[in-house]
Each structure stands twice: as structure tokens, then as C-alpha cells.
Coordinates of C-alpha atoms and ligand atoms in Angstrom, one line a residue:
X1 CA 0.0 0.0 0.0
X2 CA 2.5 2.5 1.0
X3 CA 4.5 1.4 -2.2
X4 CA 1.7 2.3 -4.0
X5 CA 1.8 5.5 -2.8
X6 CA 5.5 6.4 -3.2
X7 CA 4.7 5.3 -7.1
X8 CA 1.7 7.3 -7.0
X9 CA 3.9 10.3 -6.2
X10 CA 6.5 9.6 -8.4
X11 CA 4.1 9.8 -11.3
X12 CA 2.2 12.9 -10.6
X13 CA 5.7 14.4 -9.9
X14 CA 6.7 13.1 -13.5
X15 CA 3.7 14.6 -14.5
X16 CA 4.1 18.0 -13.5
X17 CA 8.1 18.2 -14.1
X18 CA 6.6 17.3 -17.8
X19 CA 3.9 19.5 -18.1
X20 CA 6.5 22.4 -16.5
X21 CA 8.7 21.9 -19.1
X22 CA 8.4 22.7 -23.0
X23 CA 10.8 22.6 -25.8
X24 CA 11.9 24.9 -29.4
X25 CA 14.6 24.6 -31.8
X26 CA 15.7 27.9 -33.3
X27 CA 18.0 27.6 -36.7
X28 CA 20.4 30.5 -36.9
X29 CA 21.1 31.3 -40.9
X30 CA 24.0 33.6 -39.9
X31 CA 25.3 33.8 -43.7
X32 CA 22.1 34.9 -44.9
X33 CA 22.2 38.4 -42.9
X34 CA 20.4 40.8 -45.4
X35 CA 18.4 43.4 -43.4
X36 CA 19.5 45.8 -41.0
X37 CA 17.8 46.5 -37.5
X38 CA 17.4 50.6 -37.7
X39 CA 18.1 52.2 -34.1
X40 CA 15.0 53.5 -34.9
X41 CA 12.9 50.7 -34.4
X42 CA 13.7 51.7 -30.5
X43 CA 12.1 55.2 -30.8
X44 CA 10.6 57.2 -28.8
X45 CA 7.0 59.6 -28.6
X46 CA 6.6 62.3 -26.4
X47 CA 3.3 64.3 -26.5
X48 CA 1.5 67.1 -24.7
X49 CA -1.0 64.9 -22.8
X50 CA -0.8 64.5 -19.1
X51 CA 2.5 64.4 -17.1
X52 CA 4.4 63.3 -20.3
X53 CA 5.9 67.2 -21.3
X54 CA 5.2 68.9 -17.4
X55 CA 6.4 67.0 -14.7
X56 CA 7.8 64.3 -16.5
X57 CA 10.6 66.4 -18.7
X58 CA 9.9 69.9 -17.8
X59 CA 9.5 71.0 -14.3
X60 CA 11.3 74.6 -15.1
X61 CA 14.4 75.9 -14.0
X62 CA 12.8 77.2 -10.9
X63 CA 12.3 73.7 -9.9
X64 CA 13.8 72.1 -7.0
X65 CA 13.4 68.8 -8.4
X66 CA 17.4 69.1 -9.9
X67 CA 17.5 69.8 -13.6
X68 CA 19.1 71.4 -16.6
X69 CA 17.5 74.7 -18.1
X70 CA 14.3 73.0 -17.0
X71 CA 14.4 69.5 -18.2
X72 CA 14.6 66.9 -15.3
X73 CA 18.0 65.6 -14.3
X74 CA 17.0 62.3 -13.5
X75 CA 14.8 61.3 -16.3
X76 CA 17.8 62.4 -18.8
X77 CA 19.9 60.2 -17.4
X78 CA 17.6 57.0 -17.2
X79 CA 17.0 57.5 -21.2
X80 CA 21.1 58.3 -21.9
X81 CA 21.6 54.7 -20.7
X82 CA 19.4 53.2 -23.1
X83 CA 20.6 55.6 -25.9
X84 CA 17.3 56.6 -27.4
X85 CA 17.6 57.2 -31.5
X86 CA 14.8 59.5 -31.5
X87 CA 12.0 61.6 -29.8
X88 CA 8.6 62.5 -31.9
X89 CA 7.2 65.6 -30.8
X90 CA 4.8 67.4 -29.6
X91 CA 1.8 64.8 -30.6
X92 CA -0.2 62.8 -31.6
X93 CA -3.7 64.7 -31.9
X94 CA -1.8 67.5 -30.0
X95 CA 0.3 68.0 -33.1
X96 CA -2.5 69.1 -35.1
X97 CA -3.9 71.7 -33.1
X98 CA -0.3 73.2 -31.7
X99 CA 1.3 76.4 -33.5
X100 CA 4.8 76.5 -32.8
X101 CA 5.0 80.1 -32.8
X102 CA 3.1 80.4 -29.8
X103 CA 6.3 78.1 -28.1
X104 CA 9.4 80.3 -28.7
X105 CA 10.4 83.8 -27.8
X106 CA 10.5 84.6 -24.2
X107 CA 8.4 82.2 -21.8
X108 CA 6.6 84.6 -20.1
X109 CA 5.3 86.5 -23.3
X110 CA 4.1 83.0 -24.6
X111 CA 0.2 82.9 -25.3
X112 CA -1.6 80.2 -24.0
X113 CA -4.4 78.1 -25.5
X114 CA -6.2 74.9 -24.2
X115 CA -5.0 71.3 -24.5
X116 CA -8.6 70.3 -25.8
X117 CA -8.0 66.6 -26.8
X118 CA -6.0 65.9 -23.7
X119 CA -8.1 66.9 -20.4
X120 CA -9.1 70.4 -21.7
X121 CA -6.1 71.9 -19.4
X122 CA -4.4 75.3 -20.6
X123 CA -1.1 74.9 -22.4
X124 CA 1.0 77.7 -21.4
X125 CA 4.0 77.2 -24.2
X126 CA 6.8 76.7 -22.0
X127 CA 7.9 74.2 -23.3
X128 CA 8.3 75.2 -27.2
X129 CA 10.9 74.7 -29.8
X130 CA 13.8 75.6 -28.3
X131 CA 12.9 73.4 -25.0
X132 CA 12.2 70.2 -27.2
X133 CA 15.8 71.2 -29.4
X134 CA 17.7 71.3 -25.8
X135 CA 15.9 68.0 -24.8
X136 CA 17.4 66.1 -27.9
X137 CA 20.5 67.5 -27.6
X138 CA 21.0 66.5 -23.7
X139 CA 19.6 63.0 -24.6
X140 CA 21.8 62.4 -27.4
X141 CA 18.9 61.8 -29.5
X142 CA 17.6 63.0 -33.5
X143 CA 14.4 65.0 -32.9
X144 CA 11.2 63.6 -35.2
X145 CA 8.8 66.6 -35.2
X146 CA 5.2 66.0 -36.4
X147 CA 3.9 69.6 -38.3
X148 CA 0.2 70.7 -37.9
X149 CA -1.7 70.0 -40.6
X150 CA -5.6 69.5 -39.4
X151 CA -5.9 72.9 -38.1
X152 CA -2.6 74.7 -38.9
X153 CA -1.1 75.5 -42.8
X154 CA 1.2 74.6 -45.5
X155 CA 2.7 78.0 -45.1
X156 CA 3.3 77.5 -40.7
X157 CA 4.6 74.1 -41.6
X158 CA 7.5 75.5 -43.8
X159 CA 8.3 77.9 -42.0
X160 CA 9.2 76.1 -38.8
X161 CA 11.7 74.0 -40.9
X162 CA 13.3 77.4 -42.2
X163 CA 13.4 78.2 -38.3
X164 CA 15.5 75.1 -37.2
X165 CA 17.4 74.3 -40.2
X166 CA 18.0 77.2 -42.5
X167 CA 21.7 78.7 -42.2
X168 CA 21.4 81.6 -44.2
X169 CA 19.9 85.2 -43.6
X170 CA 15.9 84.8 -44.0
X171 CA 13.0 85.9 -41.7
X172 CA 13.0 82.4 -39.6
X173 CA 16.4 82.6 -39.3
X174 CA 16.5 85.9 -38.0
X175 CA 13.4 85.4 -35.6
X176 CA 15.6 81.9 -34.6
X177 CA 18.7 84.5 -33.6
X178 CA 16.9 86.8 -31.6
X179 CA 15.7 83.7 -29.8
X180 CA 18.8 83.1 -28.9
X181 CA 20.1 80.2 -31.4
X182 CA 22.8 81.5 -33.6
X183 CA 23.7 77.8 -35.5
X184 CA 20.9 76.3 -37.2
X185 CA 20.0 73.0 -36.2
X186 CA 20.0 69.0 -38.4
X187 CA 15.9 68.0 -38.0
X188 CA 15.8 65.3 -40.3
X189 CA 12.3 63.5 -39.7
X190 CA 9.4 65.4 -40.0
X191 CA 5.8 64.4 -39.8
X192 CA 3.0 65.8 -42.1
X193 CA 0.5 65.8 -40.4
X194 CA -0.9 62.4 -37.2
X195 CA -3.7 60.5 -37.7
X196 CA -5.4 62.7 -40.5
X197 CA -8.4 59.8 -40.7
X198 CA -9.4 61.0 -37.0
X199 CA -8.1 63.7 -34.8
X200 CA -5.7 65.4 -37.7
X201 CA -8.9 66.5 -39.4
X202 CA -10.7 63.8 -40.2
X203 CA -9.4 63.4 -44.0
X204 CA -10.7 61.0 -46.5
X205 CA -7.2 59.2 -47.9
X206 CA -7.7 60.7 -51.5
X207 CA -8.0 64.4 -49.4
X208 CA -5.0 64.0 -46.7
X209 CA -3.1 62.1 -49.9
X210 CA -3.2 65.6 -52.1
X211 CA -2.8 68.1 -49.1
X212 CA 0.5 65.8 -48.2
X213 CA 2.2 66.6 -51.4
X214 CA 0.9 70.9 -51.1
X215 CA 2.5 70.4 -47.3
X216 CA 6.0 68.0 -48.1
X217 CA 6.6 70.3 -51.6
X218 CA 7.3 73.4 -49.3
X219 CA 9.0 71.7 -46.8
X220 CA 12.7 72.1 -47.9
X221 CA 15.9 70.6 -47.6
X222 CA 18.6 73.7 -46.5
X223 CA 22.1 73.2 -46.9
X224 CA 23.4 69.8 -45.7
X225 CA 19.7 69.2 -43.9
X226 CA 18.1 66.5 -46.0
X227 CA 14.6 65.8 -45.2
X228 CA 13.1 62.6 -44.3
X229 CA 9.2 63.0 -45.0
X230 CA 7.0 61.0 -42.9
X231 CA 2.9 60.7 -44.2
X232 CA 0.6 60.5 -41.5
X233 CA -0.5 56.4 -42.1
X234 CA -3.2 53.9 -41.4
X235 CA -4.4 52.6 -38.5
X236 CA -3.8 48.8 -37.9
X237 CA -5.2 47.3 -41.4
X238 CA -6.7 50.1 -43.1
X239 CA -5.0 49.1 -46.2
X240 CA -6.8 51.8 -48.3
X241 CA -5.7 54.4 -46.6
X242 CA -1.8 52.9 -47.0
X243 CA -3.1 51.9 -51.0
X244 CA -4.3 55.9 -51.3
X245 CA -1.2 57.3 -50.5
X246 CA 1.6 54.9 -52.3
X247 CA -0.6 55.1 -55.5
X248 CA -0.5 59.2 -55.4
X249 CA 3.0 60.2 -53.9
X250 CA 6.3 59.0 -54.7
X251 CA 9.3 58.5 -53.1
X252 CA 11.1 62.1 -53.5
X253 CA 8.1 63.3 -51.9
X254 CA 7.5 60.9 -48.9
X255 CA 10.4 59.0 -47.3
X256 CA 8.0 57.2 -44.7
X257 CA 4.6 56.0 -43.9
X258 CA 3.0 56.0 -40.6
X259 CA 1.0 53.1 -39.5
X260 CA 0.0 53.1 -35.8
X261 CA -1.3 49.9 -33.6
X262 CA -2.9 50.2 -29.7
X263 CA -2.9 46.4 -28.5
X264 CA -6.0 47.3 -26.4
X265 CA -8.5 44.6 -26.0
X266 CA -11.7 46.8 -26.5
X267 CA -11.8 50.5 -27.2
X268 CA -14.7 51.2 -24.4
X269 CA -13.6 48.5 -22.0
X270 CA -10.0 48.2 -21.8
X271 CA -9.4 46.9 -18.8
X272 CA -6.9 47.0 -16.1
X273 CA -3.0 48.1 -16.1
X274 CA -2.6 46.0 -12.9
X275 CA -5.8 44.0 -11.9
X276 CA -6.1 41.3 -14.3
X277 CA -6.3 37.2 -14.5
X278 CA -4.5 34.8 -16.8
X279 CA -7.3 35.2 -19.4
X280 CA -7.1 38.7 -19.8
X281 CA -3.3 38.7 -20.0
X282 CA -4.2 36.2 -22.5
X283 CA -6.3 38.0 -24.4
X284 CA -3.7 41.4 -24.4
X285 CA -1.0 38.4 -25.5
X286 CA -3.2 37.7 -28.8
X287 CA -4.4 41.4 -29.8
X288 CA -0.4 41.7 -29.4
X289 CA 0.7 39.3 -31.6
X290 CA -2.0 40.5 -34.4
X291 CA 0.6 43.3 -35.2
X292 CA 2.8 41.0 -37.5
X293 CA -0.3 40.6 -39.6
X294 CA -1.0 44.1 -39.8
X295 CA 2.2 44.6 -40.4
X296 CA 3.0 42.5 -43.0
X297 CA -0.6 43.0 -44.8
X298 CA 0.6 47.1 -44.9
X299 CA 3.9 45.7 -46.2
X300 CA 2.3 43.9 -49.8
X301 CA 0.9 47.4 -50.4
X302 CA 4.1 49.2 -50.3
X303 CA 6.1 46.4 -52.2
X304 CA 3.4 46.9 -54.9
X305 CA 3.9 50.5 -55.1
X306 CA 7.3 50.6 -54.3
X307 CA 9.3 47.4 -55.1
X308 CA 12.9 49.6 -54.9
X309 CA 12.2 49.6 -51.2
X310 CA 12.8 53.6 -51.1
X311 CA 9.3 54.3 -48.6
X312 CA 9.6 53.2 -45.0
X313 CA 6.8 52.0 -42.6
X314 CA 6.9 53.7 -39.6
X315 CA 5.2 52.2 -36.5
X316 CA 5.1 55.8 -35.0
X317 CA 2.8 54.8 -32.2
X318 CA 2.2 51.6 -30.6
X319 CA 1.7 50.4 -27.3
X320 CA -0.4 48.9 -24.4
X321 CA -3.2 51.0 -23.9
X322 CA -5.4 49.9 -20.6
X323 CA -8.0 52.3 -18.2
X324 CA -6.7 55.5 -16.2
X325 CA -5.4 54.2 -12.7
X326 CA -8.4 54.8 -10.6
X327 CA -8.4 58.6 -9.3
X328 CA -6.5 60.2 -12.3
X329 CA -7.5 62.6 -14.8
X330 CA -8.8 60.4 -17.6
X331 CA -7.5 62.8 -20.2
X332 CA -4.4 61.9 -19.0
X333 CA -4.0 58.5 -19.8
X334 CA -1.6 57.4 -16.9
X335 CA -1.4 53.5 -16.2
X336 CA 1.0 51.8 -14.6
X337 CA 3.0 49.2 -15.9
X338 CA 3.6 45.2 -15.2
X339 CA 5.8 42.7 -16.1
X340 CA 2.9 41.8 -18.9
X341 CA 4.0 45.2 -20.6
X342 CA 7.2 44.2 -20.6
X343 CA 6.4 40.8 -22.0
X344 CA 4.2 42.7 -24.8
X345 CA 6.8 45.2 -25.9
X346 CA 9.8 42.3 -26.3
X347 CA 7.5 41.1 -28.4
X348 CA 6.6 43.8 -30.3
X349 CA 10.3 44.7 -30.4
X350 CA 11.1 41.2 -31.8
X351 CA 8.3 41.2 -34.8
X352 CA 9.9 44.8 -35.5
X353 CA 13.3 43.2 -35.9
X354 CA 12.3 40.5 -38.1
X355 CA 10.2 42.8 -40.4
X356 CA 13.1 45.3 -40.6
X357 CA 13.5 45.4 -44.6
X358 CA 10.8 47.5 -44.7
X359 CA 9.7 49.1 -40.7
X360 CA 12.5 51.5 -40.3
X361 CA 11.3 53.1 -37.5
X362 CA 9.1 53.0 -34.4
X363 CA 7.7 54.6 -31.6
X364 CA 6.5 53.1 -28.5
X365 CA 3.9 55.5 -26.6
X366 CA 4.7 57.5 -25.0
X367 CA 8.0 57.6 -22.8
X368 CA 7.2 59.0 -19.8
X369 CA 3.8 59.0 -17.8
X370 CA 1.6 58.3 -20.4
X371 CA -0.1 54.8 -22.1
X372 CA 2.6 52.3 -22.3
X373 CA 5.6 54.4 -20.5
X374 CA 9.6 52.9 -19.9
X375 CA 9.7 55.9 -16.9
X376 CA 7.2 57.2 -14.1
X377 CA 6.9 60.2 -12.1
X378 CA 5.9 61.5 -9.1
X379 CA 6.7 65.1 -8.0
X380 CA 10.6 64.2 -7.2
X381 CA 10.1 60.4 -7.5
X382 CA 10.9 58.1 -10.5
X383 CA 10.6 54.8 -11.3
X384 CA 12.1 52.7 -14.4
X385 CA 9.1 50.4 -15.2
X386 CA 9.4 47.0 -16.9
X387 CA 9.1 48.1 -20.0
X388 CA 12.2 50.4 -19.7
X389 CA 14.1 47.1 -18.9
X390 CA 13.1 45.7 -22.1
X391 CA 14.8 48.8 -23.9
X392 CA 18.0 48.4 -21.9
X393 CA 18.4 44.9 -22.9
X394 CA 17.1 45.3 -26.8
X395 CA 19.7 47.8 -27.5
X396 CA 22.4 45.7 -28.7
X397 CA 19.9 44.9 -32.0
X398 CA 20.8 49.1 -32.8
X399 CA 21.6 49.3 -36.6
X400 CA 22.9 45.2 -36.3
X401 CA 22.2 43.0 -39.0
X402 CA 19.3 41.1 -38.9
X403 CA 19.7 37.2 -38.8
X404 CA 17.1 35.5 -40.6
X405 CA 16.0 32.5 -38.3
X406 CA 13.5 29.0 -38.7
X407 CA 12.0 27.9 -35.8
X408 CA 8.9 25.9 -34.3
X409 CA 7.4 27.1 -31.1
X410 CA 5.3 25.2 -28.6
X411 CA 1.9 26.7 -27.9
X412 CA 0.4 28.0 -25.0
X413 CA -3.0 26.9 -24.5
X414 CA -5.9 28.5 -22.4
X415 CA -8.8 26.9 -22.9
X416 CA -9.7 26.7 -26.4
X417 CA -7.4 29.6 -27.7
X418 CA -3.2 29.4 -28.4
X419 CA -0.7 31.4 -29.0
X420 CA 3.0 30.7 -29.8
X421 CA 4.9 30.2 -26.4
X422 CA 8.3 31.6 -27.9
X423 CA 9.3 34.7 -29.5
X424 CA 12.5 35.5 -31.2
X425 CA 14.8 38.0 -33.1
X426 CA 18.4 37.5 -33.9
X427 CA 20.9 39.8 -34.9
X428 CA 24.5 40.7 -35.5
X429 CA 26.4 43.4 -34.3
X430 CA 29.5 45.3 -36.1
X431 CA 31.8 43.8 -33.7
X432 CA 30.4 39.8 -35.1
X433 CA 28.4 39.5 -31.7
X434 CA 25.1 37.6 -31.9
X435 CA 22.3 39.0 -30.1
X436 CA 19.4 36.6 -29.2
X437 CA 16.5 38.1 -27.4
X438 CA 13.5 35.1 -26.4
X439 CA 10.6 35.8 -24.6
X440 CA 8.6 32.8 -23.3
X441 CA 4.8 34.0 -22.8
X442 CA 3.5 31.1 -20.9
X443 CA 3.2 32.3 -17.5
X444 CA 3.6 28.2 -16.3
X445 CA 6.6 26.5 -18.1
X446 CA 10.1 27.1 -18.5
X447 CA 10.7 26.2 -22.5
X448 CA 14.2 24.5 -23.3
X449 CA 15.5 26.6 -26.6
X450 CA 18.3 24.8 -28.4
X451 CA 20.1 27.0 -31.3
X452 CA 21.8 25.7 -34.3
X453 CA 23.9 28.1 -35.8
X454 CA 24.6 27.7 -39.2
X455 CA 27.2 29.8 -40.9
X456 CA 29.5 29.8 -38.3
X457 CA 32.2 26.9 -36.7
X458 CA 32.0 27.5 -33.1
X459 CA 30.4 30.2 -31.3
X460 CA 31.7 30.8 -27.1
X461 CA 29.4 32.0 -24.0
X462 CA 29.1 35.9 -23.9
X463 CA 27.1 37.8 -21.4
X464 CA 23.2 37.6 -20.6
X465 CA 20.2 39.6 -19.4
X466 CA 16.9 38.6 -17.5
X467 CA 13.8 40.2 -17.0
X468 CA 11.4 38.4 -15.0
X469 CA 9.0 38.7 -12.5
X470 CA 7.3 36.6 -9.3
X471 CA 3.9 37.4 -11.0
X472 CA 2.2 38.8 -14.7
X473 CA 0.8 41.8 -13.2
X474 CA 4.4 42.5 -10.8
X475 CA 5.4 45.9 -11.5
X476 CA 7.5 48.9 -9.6
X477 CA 5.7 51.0 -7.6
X478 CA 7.2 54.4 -6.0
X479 CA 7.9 53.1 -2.7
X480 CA 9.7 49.7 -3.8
X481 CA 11.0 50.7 -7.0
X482 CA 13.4 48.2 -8.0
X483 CA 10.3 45.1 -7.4
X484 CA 10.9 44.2 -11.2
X485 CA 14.4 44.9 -12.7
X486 CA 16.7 42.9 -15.4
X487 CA 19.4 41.0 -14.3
X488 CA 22.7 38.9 -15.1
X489 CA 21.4 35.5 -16.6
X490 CA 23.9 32.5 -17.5
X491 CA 21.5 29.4 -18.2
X492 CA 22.3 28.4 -21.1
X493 CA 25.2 26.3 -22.3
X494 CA 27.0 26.6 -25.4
X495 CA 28.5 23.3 -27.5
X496 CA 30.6 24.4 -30.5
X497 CA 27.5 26.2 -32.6
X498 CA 24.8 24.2 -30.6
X499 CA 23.5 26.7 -28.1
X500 CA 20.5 25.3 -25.1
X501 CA 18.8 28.0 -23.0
X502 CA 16.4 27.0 -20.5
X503 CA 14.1 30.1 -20.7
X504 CA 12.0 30.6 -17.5
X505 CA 8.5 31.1 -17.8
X506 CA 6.9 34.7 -18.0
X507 CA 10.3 36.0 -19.0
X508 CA 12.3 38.3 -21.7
X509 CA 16.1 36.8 -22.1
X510 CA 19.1 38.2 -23.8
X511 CA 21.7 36.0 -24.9
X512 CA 24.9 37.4 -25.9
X513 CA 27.6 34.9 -28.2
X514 CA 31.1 35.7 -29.7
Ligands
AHR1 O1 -0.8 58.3 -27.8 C1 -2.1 58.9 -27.5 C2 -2.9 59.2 -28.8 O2 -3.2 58.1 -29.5 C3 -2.2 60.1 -29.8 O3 -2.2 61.4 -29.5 C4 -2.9 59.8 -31.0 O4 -2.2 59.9 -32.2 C5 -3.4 58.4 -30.8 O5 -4.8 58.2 -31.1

């Protein structure tokens, strides 16, 4: 009888270690490399709306809270580790209702005007041209600035590129001197225009396709300052939209495409930052992984149009987008943010990567205090969230080449619905390092990964990240900030180009190989 037990045991034991436990195989074609991973696929949005501008970057230079002509200390020097490419600015829907001439000149002359898609405060313009120039140039990072096009003028728009980026003796020039900015400055991306189908004005395609080309024509390229045009895209599948514009502009007018994607799992019931069950994580998991469609669907359209590959798609805005926290302003759009954000945006980050011959750029929103956000802040307090770890440990993919990859995943299963457990991207760097960044969804089971790496003899053990979590919904809040952070992570074993990493479940991994 009590034999019978012990075997008893032994099974169920065997049982569980089984059902723990899943496996992938990943195939490496390292002599294939063909794409490269732009830097800025890990850009950045930062929009009037909430705490993102005040509080977050500009607290003035009155501030106690320490800072540098009025942009935050701290925050600067979070985002300098994780070397941001770029910043979009100032919106969103803000873009197309801000006049950037009500934003320079002395602050306390500035008019004011009111925020009306974000909370109906009043906008008082301290934080203007200049301020967003000085913000870039403390970071380390190219400024992307979206022009107004819904409720501002081809005329405005062309004349705030002769402000920052003409060298010679003109009127913007001139104004740009008195305000205090002798040396022109190198703005390279420029938006016409956000979300021209909705809050930009809502523009049939055929109406926002002819006003882009009045709009991009003026905007002009001043000595060395060669302009990278971005059109104001779909949303998710709207493939007429996309269709409208690569049939009616070409490529010497429009370097990029928008497309923007919320994985939100139902505009008037989103549910939850923090308070949610495996189903819903689920669910957020699936409208996540939809992207690559979307994606790829945009993608045919622009290979139709544009077979030289000359247009970029630009994922300009993506992101997690769940209700308010309870108590904030919901114009606001503060949430916090758990491990499954940081599960989500690996993800995201990953399908980027792999679809990197054409997405040449992205924007996760918005950077600080807002949607989806890598930083939080509270008066004087900030917190890295989970999703900022995700950043830190994606940036060895910058500018590396992309390594095309095979692999199988095992599903995870809840109830009748799947999705695949693992989630890849490869690259290498200049210096011949190979990236690997896995996430393993399945909040359950650890998955054994084995890599075969073609194209190369031998590869040895480099260094390796971790970002994982004692639960989905773990996150940092102000008074235990450090509750979910990356760290060092050595579990895998390397066997001349045979590489097995036992990836725990719930988890983002970097593997590093020489
Ligand atoms: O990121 C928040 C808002 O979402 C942006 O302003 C807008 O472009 C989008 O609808």
C-alpha cells in the first residue's frame, strides 16, 4: 500500500516536471544576414498629454526637483543609458492643433491656448521649440517633429523648418537668432501631419493624400539638412488608406509611412494596467501578436507600389493602452505598468526586428507617464518600469544586422485559444556579436530553446540579461521601485554552434555569443 503510494507520487511528480517543461529549436542562418535592425525601431514619442511634457521632462528651472534649463535631471539620465535614437514631438492629436510660434520667444510673453484633446487643461507654451531642441541635444537623440496639418497650414509648416534648419539670412532665421540660437540646427524627420483619418482632421485618404504633397513640396531641404518625410498612415489594417497614399505620392516626396497599432483589448472596455487574471493577459498576449499581420498586410501594399524599397513603414505609435489608474485625470492617460507590458513590448520589439527590410522606424507610446511608458513620475520620485528594462536589454539589436531565423514554437494553450509560447529575433552586431532576445509568454513553463547556428564553426558563451518577475501583473511602484528589474542571466550552455537556454517562464532573455 505505501508502495503504492510512493509510485503514486513519483508519477504525478513526473507529470508536473513534464507538463513544467516545453521545448523549441531555433535555426540561426548567420550567412544569410540581409536586413539591417534601424536604431530606430527603439524610438521614442513624447506628446502634450498629461504628465508626459510637465512634470515628467519639464519641471522649469525654478524647480527644486534638480534639472538642466528646466528638463529633469533624473529622467535624462535614465534615457542616456538606453541611448534613445529619437523623440517624436509634440503629438499625436496635439500636433495638429499646436502652432509652434506660440512656443518660442520669451516664456513669459508666450500665449496660452487649451490642451482640448488631452483633459481640456491650458497649455501655457513653456515648453516650445527651443525646449524640445535642448531635450534632444542633452539626450543624445535626433528629434522627429510631427507639423500641424488638421488645423494649422502649409505655409506654418515650412516655416518652422526654415526656423531650425536654415543657415542663411531669412526671416526664420533671423526670428531663430533673436531667440537666442545662432547655429541652425539637423531636424531630419518630420511628420505631415498624425492621424489625419481621426483627430488630424478627419481626411478621406484621396483628401490627406493631395494636401501631403501641397505640405511635403514646401517643406525644404537647407544646406546639408536632407529631409526625411513621414505621411501621416493607417491605423492597424486600413490598407486603403496605405493603398491611397503609395498610388498618389512617390518616393522624392515621402520618405515614410506611418501606420500606428494600440494592442488594447476593446476601445470602451480596456481593462486594467494592474488588476487582471491569466485570461485577460491572454487575451492582451493575442491582440499583441496581431501586429505582424498588420504589419505584413501594410507591407504587400508598399512592395506593390514601391518594389525599390525607397518608402519606410513607420510604427510611429504603438503600445499597451489599458483604463486610467483609478483617481487620475482620464484625459491623462496614466497606467501603470507590469511585467505583462514588458512581456508585450519584447514582443513587439522582436516582430519589428524580423520585419526590418521595410519598418524602419518606431515609436513606442509615449516615454514618460503616459499609455505604455519605460519611466514614471511623481513630483521628485521616478521609477524605471518593466518596459524600460526591455529597452535596456534590446539595445544591442541598434543598426545590427538582422539574422534570418526558422523555428517551431510550442503553444500556450488556455482553454480553447493558443498562442505561440516563444518569441525571437536575432541579430549581429559590427563587432560579429550575436544577439538573441527570447521571450517565453507562458506564464507556467520554462521552455528549453536549443540554437543551431549555421554559418559559423564555433560560437563561445558571452554575457546575458533577464527580466522576470514573481507574477504577470508585478510591477515597480514608488515606494519599492526596484520590485521588477533585469538581471545577469547565464543558463544556457554553449556546444561548439549548438547553443540550449532554459528560458523561464513569464520571462524576456538576452543571450549574448562571440
Ligand atoms: O498616444 C495617444 C494618442 O493616441 C495620440 O495622441 C494619437 O495619435 C493616438 O490616437
Amino acid at each position: 500500500m505505501k508502495a503504492n503510494k510512493i509510485l503514486l507520487v513519483f508519477i504525478i511528480s513526473m507529470n508536473f516536471i513534464f507538463a513544467q517543461k516545453s521545448a523549441s529549436t531555433i535555426i540561426l542562418n548567420v550567412d544569410e544576414c540581409k536586413d539591417t535592425i534601424s536604431r530606430h525601431i527603439y524610438g521614442q514619442f513624447s506628446e502634450h498629454l498629461g504628465h508626459c511634457i510637465y512634470g515628467g521632462i519639464w519641471v522649469g528651472e525654478d524647480s527644486p526637483i534638480p534639472n538642466t534649463r528646466g528638463i529633469r535631471n533624473d529622467v535624462v539620465a535614465a534615457l542616456k543609458k538606453i541611448n534613445i535614437p529619437n523623440l517624436r514631438w509634440p503629438g499625436g492629436c496635439f500636433a495638429d492643433e499646436y502652432h509652434w510660434m506660440d512656443g518660442i520667444g520669451p516664456r513669459d510673453k508666450r500665449p496660452k491656448m487649451i490642451n482640448t484633446h488631452w483633459g481640456g487643461v491650458v497649455e501655457d507654451n513653456s515648453f516650445g521649440t527651443h525646449e524640445f531642441m535642448d531635450l534632444c541635444e542633452q539626450l543624445g537623440t535626433e528629434p522627429y517633429i510631427c507639423g500641424n496639418v488638421g488645423s494649422g497650414s502649409v505655409d506654418e509648416m515650412s516655416k518652422w523648418v526654415e526656423y531650425l534648419t536654415f543657415d542663411g539670412e531669412s526671416p526664420m532665421s533671423k526670428l531663430r537668432k533673436e531667440n537666442g540660437r545662432e547655429k541652425p540646427w539637423k531636424v531630419k524627420f518630420w511628420g505631415v501631419g498624425n492621424e489625419n483619418w481621426g483627430c488630424g482632421g478627419n481626411m478621406t485618404a484621396e483628401f490627406y493624400a493631395d494636401n501631403y504633397k501641397r505640405y511635403a513640396t514646401y517643406c525644404r531641404n537647407y544646406g546639408g539638412n536632407r529631409l526625411f518625410r513621414i505621411a501621416g498612415g493607417p491605423y492597424e489594417d486600413d490598407t486603403h488608406w496605405m493603398e491611397t497614399l503609395m498610388k498618389n505620392v512617390n518616393s522624392s516626396l515621402m520618405q515614410g509611412v506611418s501606420m500606428h497599432y494600440y494592442t488594447v483589448r476593446d476601445w470602451g472596455n480596456k481593462g486594467s494596467a494592474t488588476d487582471f487574471d491569466e485570461s485577460e493577459y491572454f487575451t492582451t498576449l493575442q491582440k499583441c501578436f496581431a501586429i505582424d499581420n498588420h504589419i505584413k498586410k501594410q507591407i504587400t501594399i508598399m512592395d506593390k507600389y514601391d518594389p525599390k524599397n525607397r518608402i519606410g513603414l513607420m510604427i510611429d505609435e504603438w503600445g499597451n493602452w489599458f483604463d486610467v489608474e483609478p483617481g487620475t485625470n482620464p484625459g491623462f492617460l496614466f497606467q501603470q505598468n507590469t511585467l505583462r507590458d514588458a512581456i508585450t513590448c519584447a514582443v513587439n520589439l522582436n516582430i519589428f526586428n524580423n520585419n526590418s527590410g521595410r519598418v524602419k522606424m518606431a515609436n513606442i507610446a509615449q516615454m514618460i507617464n503616459v499609455l505604455q511608458s519605460l519611466i514614471l513620475t511623481d513630483g521628485s520620485k521616478m521609477v524605471l518600469t518593466p518596459t524600460y528594462y526591455v529597452y535596456e536589454m534590446f539595445k544591442v539589436h541598434h543598426d545590427a544586422a538582422l539574422i534570418p531565423i526558422n523555428y517551431e514554437s510550442p503553444m500556450y494553450q488556455l482553454d480553447d485559444r493558443s498562442v505561440p509560447s516563444v518569441n525571437v529575433s536575432v541579430s549581429k552586431d559590427r563587432n560579429g556579436k550575436i544577439h538573441i532576445t527570447l521571450v517565453n509568454v507562458d506564464p507556467n513553463k520554462e521552455i528549453e530553446v536549443e540554437c543551431n547556428i549555421k554559418g559559423v564553426n564555433k560560437v563561445s558563451k558571452g554575457s546575458g540579461r533577464l527580466l522576470t518577475a514573481s507574477k504577470i501583473n508585478s510591477y515597480n511602484p514608488f515606494e519599492n521601485p526596484n520590485s521588477v528589474v533585469s538581471s545577469d542571466f547565464s543558463n544556457y550552455n554553449v556546444n561548439g554552434n549548438l547553443v540550449g537556454i532554459k528560458v523561464p517562464s513569464k520571462s524576456v532573455v538576452m543571450i549574448e555569443l562571440n
